[in-house]
XYZ file of C-alpha atoms in Angstrom:
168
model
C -72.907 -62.985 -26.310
C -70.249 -61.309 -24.535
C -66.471 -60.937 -24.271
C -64.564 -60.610 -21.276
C -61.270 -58.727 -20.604
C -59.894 -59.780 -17.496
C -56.586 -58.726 -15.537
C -54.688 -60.436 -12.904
C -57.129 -61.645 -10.043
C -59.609 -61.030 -12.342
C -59.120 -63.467 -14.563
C -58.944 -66.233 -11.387
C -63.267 -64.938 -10.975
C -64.060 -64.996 -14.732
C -62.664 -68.887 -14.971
C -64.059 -69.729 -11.940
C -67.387 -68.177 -13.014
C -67.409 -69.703 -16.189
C -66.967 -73.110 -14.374
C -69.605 -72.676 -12.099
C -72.620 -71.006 -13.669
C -74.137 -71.449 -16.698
C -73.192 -68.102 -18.350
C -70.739 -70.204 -20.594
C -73.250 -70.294 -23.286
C -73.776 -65.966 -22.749
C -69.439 -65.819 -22.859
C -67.846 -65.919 -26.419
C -64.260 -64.571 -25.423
C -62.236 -64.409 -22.516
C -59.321 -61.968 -22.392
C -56.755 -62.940 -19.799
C -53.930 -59.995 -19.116
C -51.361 -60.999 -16.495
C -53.461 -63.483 -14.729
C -51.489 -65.738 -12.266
C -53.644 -69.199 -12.937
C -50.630 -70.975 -10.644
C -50.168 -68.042 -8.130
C -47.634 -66.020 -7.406
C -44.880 -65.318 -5.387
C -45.755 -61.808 -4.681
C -47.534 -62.903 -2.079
C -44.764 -64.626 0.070
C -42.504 -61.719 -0.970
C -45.073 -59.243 0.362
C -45.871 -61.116 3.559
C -41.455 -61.446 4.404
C -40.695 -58.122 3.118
C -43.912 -56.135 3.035
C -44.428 -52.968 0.938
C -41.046 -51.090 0.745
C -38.942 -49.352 3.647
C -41.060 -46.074 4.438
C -44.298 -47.447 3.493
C -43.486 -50.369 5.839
C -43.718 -47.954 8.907
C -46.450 -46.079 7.770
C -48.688 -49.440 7.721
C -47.380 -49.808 11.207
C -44.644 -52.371 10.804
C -44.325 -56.260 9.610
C -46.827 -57.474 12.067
C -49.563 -55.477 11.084
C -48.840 -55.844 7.323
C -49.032 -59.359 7.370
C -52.404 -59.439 10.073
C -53.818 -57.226 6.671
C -52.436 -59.293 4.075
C -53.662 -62.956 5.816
C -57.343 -60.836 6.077
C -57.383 -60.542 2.581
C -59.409 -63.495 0.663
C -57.861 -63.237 -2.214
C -54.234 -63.681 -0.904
C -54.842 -67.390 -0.287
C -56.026 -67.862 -3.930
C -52.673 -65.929 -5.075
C -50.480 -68.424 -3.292
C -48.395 -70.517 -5.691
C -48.947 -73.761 -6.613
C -47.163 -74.793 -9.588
C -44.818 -78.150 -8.786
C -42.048 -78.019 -6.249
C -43.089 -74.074 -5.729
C -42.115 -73.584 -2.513
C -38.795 -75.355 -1.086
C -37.387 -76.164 2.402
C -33.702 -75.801 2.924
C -31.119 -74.629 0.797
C -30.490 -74.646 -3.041
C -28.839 -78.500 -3.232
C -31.202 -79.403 -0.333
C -34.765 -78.877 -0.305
C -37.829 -80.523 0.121
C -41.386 -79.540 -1.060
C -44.171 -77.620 1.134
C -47.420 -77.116 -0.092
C -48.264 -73.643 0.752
C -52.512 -74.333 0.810
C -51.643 -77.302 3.901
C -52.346 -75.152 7.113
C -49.377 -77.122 9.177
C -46.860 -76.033 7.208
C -47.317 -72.371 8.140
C -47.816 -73.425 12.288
C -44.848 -76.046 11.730
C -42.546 -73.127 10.630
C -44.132 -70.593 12.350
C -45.180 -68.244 9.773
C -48.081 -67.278 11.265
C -49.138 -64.221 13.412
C -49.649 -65.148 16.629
C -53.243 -64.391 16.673
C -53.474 -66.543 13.041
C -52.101 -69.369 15.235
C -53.393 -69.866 18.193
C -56.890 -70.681 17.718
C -59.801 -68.588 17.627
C -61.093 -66.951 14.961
C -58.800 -65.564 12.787
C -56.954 -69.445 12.742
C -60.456 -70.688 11.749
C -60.497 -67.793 9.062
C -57.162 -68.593 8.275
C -57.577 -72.756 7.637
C -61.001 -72.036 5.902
C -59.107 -69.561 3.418
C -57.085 -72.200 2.738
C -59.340 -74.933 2.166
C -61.264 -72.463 0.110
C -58.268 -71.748 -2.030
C -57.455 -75.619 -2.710
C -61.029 -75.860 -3.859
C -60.619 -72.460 -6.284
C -57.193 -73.928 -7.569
C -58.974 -77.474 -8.294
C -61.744 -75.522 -10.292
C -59.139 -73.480 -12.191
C -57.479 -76.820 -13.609
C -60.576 -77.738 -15.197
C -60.653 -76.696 -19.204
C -62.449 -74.105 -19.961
C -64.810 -75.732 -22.963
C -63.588 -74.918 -26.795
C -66.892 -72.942 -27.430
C -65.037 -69.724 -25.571
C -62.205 -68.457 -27.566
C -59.321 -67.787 -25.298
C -56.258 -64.971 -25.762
C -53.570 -65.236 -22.836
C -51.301 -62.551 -22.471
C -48.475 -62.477 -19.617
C -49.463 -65.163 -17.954
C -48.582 -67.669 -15.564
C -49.962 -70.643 -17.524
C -46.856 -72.070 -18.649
C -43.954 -73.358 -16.219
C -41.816 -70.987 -14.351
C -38.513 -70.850 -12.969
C -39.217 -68.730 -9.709
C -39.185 -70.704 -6.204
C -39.120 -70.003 -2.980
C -36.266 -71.385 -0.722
C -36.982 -70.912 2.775
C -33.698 -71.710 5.183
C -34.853 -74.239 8.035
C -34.360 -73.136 11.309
């Protein structure tokens, strides 16, 4: 038997492991530290405001931070997805977008332009998503009462970050 300390994105592998191989019955404890089971909004903050002034133009600008970021395959499994996450409009007048539905990010252009208009890196990009609903339905299924648990900092209980996106 083992035990398993895992931080942030690392805990999003070890339950997704656990639910799809059969090294449950090798796993006895599972350590979670900061692990962001609903996502986070570090991503959209990073993709709309990148890494910090000077570091910004080192990278080479917003355009090529966010072409890295949207390479990334973990990204899409660090998008948020707890309810009513990520709103349209203002504060008294929103509606919902899911963040994992592909149109949303053409519809409101959020995109790179090479992310949008077909090709492969939009074929990257939908796949990524679809790949991320699949991880996020995976990580809603309970982990079985034979693997002792310990959460610490994390993202498992309801939070009172959104994002409010103006419409244009």
């Amino acid at each position: 038997e083992i035990d398993i300390i895992a931080h942030s994105m690392g805990g999003l592998v070890t339950s997704i492991m656990i639910q799809n191989t059969d090294q449950l019955v090798r796993v006895r404890k599972i350590i979670f530290l900061g692990t962001p089971f609903l996502g986070s909004m570090d991503v959209f903050a990073t993709l709309s405001e990148g890494w910090g002034g000077f570091e910004n133009v080192i990278a080479g600008g917003m355009d090529t931070i966010r072409r890295t970021v949207l390479s990334m395959p973990s990204v899409y499994d660090l998008l948020p997805t707890y309810p009513n996450c990520c709103r349209l409009g203002s504060t008294s007048k929103y509606s919902y977008v899911d963040p994992l539905e592909a149109g949303n990010w053409r519809k409101y252009h959020w995109l790179p332009a090479e992310y949008d208009a077909g090709g492969a890196r939009a074929h990257y990009f939908d796949d990524s998503l679809q790949r991320a609903r699949k991880a996020k339905e995976v990580l809603q299924k309970r982990i079985p009462d034979s693997v002792a648990i310990v959460r610490v900092v994390s993202d498992v209980f309801a939070t009172d970050l959104y994002l409010i996106a103006p419409v244009n």
